[in-house]
GROMACS .gro file of N, CA and C in nm:
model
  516
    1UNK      N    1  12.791   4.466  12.466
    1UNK     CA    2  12.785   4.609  12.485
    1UNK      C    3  12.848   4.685  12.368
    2UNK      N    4  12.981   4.612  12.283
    2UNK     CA    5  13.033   4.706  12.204
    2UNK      C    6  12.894   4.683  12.080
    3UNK      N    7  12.813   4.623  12.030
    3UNK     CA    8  12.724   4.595  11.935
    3UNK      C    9  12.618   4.721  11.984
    4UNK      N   10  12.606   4.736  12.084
    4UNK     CA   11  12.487   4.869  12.079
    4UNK      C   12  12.573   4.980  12.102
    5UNK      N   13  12.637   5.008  12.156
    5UNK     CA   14  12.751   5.112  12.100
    5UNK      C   15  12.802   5.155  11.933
    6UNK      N   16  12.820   5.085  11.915
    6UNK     CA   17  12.810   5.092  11.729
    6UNK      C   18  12.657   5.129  11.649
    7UNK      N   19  12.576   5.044  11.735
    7UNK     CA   20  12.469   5.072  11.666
    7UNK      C   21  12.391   5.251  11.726
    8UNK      N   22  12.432   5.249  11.803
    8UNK     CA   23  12.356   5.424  11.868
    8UNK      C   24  12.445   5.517  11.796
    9UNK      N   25  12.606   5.502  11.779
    9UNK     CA   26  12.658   5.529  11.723
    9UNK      C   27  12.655   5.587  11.565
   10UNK      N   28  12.614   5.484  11.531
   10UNK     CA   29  12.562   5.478  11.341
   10UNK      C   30  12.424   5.583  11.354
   11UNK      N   31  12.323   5.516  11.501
   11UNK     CA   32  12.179   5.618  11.466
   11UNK      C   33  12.209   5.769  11.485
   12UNK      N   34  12.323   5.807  11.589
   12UNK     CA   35  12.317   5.952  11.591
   12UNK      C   36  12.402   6.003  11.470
   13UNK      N   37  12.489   5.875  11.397
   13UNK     CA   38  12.521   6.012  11.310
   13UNK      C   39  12.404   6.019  11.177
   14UNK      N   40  12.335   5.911  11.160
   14UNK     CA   41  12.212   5.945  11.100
   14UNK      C   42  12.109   6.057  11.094
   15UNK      N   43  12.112   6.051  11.257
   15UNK     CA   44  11.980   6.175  11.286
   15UNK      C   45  12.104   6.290  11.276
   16UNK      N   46  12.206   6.293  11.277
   16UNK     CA   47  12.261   6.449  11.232
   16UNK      C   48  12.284   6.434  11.053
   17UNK      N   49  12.293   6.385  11.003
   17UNK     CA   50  12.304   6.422  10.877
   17UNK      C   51  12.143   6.429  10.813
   18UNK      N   52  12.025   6.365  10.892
   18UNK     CA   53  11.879   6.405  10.833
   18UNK      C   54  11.885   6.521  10.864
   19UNK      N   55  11.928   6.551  10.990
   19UNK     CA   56  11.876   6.737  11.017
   19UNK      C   57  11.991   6.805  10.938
   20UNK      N   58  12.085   6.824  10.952
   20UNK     CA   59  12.152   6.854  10.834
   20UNK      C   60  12.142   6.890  10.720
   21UNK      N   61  12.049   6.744  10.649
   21UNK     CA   62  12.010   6.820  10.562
   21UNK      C   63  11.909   6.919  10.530
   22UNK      N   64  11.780   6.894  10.642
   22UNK     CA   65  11.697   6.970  10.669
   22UNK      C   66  11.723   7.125  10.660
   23UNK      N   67  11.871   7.165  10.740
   23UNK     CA   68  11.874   7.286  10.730
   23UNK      C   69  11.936   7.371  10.551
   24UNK      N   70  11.872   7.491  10.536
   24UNK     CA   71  11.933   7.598  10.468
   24UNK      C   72  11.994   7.698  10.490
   25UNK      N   73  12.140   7.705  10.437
   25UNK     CA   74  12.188   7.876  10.504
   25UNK      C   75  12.181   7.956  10.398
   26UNK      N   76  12.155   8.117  10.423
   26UNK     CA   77  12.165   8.221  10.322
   26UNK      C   78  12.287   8.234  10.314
   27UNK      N   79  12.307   8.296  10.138
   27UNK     CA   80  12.425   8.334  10.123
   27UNK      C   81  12.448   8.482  10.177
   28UNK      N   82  12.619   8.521  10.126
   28UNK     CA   83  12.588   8.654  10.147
   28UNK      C   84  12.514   8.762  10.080
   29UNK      N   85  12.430   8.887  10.134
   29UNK     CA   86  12.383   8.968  10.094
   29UNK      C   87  12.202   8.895  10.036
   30UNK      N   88  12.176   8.774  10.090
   30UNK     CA   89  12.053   8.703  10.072
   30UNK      C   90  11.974   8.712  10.205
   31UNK      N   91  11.881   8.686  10.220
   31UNK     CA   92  11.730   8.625  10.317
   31UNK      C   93  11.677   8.481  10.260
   32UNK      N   94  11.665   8.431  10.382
   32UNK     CA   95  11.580   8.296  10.356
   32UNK      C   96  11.411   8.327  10.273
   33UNK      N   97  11.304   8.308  10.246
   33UNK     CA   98  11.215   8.306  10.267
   33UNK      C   99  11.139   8.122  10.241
   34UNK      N  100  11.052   8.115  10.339
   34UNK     CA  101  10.997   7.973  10.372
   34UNK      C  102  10.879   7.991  10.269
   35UNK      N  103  10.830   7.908  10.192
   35UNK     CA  104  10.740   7.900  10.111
   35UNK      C  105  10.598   7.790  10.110
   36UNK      N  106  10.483   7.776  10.123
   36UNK     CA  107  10.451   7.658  10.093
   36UNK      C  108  10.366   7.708   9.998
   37UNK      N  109  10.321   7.606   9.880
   37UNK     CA  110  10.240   7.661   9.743
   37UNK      C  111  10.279   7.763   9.672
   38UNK      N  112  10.438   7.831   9.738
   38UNK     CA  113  10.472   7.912   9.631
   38UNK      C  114  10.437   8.022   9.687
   39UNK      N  115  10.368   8.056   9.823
   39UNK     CA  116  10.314   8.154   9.912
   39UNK      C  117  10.462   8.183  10.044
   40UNK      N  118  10.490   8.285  10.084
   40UNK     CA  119  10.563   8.341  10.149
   40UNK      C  120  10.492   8.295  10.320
   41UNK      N  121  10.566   8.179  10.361
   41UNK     CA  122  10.497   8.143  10.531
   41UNK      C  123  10.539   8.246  10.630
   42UNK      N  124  10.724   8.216  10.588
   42UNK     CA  125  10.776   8.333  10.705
   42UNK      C  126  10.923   8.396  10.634
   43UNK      N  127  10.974   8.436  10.670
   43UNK     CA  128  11.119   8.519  10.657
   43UNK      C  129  11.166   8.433  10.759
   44UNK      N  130  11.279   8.428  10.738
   44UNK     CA  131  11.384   8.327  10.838
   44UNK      C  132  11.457   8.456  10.884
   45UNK      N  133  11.450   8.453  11.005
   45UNK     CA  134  11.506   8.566  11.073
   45UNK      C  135  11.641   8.556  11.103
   46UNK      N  136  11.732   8.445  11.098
   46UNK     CA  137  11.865   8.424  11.092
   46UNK      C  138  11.940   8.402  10.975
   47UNK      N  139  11.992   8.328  10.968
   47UNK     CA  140  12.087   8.266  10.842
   47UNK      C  141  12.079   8.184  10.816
   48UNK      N  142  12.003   8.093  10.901
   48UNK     CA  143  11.969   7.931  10.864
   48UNK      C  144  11.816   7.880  10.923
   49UNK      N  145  11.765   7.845  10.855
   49UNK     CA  146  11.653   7.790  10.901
   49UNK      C  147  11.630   7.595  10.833
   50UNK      N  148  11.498   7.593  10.859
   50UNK     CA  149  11.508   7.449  10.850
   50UNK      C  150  11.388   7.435  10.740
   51UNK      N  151  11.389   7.303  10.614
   51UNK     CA  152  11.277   7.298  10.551
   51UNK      C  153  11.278   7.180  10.585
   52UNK      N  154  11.104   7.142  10.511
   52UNK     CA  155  11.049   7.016  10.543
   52UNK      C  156  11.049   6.969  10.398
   53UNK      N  157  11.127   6.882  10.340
   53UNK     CA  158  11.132   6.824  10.180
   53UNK      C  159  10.922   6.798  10.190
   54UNK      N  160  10.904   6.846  10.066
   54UNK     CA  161  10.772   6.811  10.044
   54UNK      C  162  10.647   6.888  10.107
   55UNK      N  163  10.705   6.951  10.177
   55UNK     CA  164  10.603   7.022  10.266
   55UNK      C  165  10.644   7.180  10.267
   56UNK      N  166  10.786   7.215  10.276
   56UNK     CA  167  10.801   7.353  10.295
   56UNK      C  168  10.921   7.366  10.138
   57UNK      N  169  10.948   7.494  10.113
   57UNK     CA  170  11.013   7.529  10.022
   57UNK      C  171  11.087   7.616  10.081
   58UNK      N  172  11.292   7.650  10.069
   58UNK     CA  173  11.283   7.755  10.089
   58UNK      C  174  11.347   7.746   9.987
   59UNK      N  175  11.337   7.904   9.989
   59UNK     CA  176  11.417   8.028   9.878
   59UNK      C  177  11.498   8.125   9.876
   60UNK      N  178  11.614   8.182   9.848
   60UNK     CA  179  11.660   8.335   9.868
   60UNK      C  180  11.603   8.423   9.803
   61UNK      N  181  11.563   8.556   9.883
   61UNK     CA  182  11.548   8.696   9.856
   61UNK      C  183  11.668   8.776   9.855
   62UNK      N  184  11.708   8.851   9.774
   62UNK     CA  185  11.823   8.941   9.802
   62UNK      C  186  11.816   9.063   9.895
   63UNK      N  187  11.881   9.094   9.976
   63UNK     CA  188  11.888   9.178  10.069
   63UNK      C  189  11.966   9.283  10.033
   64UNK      N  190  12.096   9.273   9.928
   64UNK     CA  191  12.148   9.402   9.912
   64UNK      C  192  12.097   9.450   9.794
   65UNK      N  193  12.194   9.546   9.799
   65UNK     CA  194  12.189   9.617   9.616
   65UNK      C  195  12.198   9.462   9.517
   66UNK      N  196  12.101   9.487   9.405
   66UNK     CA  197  12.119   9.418   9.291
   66UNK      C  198  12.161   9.448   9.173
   67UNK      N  199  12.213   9.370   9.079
   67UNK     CA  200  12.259   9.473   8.990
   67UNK      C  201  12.201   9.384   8.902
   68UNK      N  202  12.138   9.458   8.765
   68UNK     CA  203  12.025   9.396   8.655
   68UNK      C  204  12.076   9.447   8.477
   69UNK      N  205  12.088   9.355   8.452
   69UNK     CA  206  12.161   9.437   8.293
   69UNK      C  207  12.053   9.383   8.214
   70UNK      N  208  12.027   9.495   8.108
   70UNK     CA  209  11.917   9.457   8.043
   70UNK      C  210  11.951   9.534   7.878
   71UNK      N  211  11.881   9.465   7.773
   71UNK     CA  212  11.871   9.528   7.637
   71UNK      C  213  11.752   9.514   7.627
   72UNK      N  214  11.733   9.656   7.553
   72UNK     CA  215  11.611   9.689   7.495
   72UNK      C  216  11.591   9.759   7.360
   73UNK      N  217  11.528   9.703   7.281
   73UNK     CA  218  11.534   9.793   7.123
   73UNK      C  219  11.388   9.844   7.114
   74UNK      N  220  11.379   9.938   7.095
   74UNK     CA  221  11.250  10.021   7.059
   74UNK      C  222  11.320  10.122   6.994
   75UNK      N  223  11.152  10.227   6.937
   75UNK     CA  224  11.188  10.297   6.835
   75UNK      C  225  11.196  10.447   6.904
   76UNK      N  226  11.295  10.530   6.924
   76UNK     CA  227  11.285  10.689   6.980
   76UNK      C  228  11.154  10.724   6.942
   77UNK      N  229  11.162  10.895   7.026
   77UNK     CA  230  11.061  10.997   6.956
   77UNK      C  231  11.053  10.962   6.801
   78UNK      N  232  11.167  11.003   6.739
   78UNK     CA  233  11.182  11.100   6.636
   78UNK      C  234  11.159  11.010   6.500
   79UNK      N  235  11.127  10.842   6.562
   79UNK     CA  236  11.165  10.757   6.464
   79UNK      C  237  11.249  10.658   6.447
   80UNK      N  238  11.364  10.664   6.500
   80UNK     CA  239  11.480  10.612   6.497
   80UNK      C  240  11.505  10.469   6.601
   81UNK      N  241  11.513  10.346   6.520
   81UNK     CA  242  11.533  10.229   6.593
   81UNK      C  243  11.646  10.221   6.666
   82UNK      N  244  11.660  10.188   6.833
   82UNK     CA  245  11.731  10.214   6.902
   82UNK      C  246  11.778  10.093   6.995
   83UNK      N  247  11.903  10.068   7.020
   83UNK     CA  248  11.880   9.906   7.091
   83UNK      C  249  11.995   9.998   7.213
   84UNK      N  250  11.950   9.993   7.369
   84UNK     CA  251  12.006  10.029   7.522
   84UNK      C  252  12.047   9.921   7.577
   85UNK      N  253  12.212   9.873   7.601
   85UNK     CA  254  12.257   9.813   7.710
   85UNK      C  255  12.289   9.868   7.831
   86UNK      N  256  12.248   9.858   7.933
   86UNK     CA  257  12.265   9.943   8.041
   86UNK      C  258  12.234   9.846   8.193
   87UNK      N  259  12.340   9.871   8.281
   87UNK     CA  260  12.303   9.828   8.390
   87UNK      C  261  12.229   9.898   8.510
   88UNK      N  262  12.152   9.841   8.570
   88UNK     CA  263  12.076   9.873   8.713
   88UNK      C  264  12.128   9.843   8.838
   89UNK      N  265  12.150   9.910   8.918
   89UNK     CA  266  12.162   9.893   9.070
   89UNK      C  267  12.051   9.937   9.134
   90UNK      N  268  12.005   9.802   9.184
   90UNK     CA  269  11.857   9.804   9.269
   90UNK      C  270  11.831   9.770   9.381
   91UNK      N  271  11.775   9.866   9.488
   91UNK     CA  272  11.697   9.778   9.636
   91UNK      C  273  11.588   9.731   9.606
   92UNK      N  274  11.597   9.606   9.628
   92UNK     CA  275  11.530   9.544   9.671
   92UNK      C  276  11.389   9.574   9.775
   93UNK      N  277  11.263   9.580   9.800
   93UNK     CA  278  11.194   9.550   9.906
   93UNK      C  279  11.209   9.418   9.975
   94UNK      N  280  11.220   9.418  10.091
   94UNK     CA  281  11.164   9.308  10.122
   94UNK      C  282  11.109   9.243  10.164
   95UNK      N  283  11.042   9.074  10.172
   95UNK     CA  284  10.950   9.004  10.150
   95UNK      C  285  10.865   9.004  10.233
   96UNK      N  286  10.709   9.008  10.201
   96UNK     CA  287  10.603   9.009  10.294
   96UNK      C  288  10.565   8.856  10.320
   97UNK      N  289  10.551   8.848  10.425
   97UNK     CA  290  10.452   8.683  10.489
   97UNK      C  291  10.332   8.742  10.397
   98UNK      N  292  10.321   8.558  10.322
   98UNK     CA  293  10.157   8.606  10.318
   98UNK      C  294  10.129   8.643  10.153
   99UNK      N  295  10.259   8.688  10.099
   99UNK     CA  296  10.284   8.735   9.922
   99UNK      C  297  10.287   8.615   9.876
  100UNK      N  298  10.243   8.576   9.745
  100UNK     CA  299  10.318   8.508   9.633
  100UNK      C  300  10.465   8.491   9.597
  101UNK      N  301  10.515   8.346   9.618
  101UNK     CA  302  10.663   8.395   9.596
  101UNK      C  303  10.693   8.416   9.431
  102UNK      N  304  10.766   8.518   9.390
  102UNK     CA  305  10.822   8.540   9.278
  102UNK      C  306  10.917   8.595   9.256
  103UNK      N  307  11.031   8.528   9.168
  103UNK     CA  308  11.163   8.562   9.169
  103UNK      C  309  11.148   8.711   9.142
  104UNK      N  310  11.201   8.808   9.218
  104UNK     CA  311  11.249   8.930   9.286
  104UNK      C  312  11.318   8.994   9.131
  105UNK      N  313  11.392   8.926   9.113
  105UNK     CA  314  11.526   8.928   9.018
  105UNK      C  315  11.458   8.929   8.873
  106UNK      N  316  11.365   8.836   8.851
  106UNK     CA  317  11.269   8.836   8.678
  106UNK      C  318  11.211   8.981   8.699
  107UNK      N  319  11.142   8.970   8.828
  107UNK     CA  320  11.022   9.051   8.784
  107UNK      C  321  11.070   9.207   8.787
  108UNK      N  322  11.164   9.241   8.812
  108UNK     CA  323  11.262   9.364   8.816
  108UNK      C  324  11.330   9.364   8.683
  109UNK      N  325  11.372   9.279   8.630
  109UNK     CA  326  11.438   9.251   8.524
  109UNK      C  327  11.329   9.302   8.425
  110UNK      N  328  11.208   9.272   8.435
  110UNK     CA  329  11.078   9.280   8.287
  110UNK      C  330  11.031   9.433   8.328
  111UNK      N  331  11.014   9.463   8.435
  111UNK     CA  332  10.975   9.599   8.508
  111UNK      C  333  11.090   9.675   8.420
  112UNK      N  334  11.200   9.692   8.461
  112UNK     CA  335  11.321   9.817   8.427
  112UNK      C  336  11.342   9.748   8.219
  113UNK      N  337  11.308   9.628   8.193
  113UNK     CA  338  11.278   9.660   8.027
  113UNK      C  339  11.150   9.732   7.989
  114UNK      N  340  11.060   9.711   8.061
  114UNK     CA  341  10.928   9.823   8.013
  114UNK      C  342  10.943   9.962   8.054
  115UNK      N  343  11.002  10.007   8.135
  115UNK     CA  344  11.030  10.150   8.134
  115UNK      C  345  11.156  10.210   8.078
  116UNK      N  346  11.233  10.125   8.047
  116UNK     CA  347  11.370  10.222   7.944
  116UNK      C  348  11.296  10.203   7.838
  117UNK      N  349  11.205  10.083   7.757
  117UNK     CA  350  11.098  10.094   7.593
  117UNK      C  351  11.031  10.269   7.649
  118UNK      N  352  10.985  10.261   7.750
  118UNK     CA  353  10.869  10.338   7.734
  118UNK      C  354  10.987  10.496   7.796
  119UNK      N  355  11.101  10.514   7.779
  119UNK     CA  356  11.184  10.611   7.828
  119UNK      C  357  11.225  10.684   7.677
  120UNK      N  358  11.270  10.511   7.601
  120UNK     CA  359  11.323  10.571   7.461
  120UNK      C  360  11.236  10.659   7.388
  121UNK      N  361  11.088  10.556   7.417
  121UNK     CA  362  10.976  10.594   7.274
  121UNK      C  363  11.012  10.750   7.338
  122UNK      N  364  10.933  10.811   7.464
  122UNK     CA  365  10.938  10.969   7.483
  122UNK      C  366  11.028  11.048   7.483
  123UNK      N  367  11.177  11.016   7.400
  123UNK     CA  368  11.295  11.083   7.366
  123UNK      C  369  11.363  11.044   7.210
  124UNK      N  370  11.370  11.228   7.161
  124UNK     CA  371  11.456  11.162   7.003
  124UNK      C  372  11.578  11.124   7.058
  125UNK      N  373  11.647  11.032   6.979
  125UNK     CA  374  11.718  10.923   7.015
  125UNK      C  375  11.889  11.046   7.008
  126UNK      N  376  11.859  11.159   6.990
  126UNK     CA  377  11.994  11.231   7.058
  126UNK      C  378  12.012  11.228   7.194
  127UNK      N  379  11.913  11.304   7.240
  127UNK     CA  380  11.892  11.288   7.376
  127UNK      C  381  11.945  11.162   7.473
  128UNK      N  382  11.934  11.040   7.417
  128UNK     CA  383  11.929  10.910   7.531
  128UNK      C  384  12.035  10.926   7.579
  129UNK      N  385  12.177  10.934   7.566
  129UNK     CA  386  12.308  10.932   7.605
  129UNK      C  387  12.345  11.097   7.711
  130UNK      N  388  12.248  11.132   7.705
  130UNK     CA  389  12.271  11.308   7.741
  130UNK      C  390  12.196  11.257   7.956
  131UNK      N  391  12.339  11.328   7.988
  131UNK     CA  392  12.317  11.362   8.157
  131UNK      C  393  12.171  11.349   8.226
  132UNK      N  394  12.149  11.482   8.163
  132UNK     CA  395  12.089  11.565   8.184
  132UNK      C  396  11.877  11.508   8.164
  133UNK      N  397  11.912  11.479   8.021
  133UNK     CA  398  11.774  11.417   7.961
  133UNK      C  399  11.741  11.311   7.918
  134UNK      N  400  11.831  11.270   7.933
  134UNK     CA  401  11.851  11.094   7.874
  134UNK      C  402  11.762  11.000   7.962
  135UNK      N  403  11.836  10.856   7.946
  135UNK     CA  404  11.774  10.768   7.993
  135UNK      C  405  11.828  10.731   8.159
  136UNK      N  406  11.946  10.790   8.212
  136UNK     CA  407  12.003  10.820   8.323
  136UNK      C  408  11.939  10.900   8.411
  137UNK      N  409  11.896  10.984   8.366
  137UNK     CA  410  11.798  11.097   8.451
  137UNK      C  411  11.663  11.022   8.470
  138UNK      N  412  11.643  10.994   8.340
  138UNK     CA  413  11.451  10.915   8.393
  138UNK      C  414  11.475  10.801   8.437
  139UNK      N  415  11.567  10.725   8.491
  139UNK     CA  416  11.555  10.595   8.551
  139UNK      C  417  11.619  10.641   8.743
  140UNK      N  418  11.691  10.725   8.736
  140UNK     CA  419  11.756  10.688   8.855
  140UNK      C  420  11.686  10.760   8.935
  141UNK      N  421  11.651  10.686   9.047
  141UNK     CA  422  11.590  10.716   9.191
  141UNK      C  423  11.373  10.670   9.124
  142UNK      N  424  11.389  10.586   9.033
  142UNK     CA  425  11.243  10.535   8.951
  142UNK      C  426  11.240  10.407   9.080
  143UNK      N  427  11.104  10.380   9.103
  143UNK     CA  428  11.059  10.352   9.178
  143UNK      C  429  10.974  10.247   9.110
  144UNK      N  430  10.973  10.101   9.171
  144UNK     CA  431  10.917   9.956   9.067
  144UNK      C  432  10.826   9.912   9.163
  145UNK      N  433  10.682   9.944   9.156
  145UNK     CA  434  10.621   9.858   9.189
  145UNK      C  435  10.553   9.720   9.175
  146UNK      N  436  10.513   9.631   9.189
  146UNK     CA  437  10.397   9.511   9.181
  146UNK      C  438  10.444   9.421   9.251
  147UNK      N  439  10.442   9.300   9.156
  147UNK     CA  440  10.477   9.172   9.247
  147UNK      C  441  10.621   9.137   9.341
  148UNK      N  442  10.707   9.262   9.303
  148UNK     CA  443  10.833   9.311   9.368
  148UNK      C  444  10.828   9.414   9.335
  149UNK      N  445  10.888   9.475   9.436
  149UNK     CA  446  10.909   9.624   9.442
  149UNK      C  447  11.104   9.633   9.426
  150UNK      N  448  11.130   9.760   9.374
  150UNK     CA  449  11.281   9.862   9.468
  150UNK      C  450  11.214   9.992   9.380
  151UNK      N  451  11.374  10.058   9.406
  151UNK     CA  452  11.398  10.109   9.368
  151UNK      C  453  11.554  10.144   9.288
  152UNK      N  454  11.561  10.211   9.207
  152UNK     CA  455  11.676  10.235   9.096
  152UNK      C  456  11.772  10.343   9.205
  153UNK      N  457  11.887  10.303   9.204
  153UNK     CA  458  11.983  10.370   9.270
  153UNK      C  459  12.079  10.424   9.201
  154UNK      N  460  12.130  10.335   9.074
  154UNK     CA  461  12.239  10.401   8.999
  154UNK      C  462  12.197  10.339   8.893
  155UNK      N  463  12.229  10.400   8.768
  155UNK     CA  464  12.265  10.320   8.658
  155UNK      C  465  12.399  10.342   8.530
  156UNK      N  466  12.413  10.234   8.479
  156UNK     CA  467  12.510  10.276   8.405
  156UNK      C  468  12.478  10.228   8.234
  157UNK      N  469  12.446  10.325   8.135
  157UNK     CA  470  12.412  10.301   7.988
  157UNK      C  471  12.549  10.269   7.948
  158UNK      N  472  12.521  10.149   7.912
  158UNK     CA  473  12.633  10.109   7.883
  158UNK      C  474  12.623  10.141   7.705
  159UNK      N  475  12.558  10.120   7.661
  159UNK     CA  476  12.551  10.108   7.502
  159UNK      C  477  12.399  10.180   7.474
  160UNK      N  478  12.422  10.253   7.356
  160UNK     CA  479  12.289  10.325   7.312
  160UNK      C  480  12.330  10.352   7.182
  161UNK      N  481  12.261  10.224   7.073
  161UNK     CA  482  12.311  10.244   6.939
  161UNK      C  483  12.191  10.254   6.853
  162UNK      N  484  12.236  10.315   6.744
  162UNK     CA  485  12.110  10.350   6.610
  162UNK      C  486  12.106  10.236   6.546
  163UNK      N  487  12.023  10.177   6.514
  163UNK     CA  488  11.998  10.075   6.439
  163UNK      C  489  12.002  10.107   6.275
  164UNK      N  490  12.071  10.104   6.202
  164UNK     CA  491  12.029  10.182   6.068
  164UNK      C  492  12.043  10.017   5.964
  165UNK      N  493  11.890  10.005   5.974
  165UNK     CA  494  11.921   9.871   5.853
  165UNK      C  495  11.725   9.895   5.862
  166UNK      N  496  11.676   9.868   5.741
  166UNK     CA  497  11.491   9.859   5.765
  166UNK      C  498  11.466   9.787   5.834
  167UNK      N  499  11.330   9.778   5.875
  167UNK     CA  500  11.224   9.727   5.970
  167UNK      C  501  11.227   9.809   6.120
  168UNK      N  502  11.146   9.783   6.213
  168UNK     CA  503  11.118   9.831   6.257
  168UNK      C  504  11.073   9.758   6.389
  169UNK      N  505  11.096   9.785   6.499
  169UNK     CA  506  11.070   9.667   6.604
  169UNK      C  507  10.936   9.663   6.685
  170UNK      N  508  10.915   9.776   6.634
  170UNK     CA  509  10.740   9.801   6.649
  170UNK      C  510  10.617   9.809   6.595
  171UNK      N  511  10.740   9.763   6.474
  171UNK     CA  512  10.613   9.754   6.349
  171UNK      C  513  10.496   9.612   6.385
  172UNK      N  514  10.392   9.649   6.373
  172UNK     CA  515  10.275   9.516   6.362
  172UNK      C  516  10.235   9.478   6.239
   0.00000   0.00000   0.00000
């Protein structure tokens, strides 16, 4: 009797460390999302859900504010080569069953560098640092659509410098 006692013993703590590992928990300020092919199955409606190695994928989505720091050099209105360090605080949307999964975090990241390029080019490069007309005013409360969505809540320019040496970052 003590030989199958040991042995049921050994199997249950087996079958708890397979499920075990089976499960995933979100961190804080994250969402699960379940994936198969890279496609969005479900949202895990708790904090932990379960994957299938080989069959299911999961992933985190961020649920709170994000924050995104980015450089960008383009050339102002007026001419003037310009390189913007500046951070983003962003909501997030979140995830549809049924979407393509794609990191949330890249595609926000390439989104908010194509619109501070395309913020500088339509301002002489006095302007960028200014309240009022700068690059603070045209980003905050900007709105990111496609393969992820938020929106811009705060930002902070951290750096907005003149480039003064030739070439040109837009030159072809």
């Amino acid at each position: 009797m003590g030989e199958m006692a040991t042995v049921s013993a050994i199997a249950v703590v087996a079958v708890v460390l397979v499920v075990a590992s089976l499960l995933r928990r979100a961190h804080r300020g994250e969402c699960l999302v379940v994936t198969r092919h890279r496609r969005i199955v479900r949202i895990a409606s708790g904090s932990t859900t379960l994957a299938i190695p080989g069959f299911h994928e999961v992933l985190e989505w961020p649920t709170d504010q994000i924050e995104i720091a980015i450089v960008v050099r383009s050339r102002s209105k007026d001419g003037q080569d310009v390189r913007v360090l500046a951070t983003f605080s962003v909501d997030v949307d979140p995830p549809r069953a049924g979407a393509a999964y794609i990191d949330p975090r890249a595609v926000l990241h390439t989104a908010l560098e194509r619109r501070v390029a395309d913020a500088v080019r339509a301002r002489p490069a006095a302007w960028l640092a200014d309240e009022q007309t700068g690059l603070r005013a045209a980003t905050v409360g900007l709105r990111i659509d496609g393969l992820a969505g938020g929106v811009v809540t705060d930002v902070v320019i951290d750096e907005v410098d003149l480039l003064l040496h030739p070439g040109r970052p837009d030159d072809d």
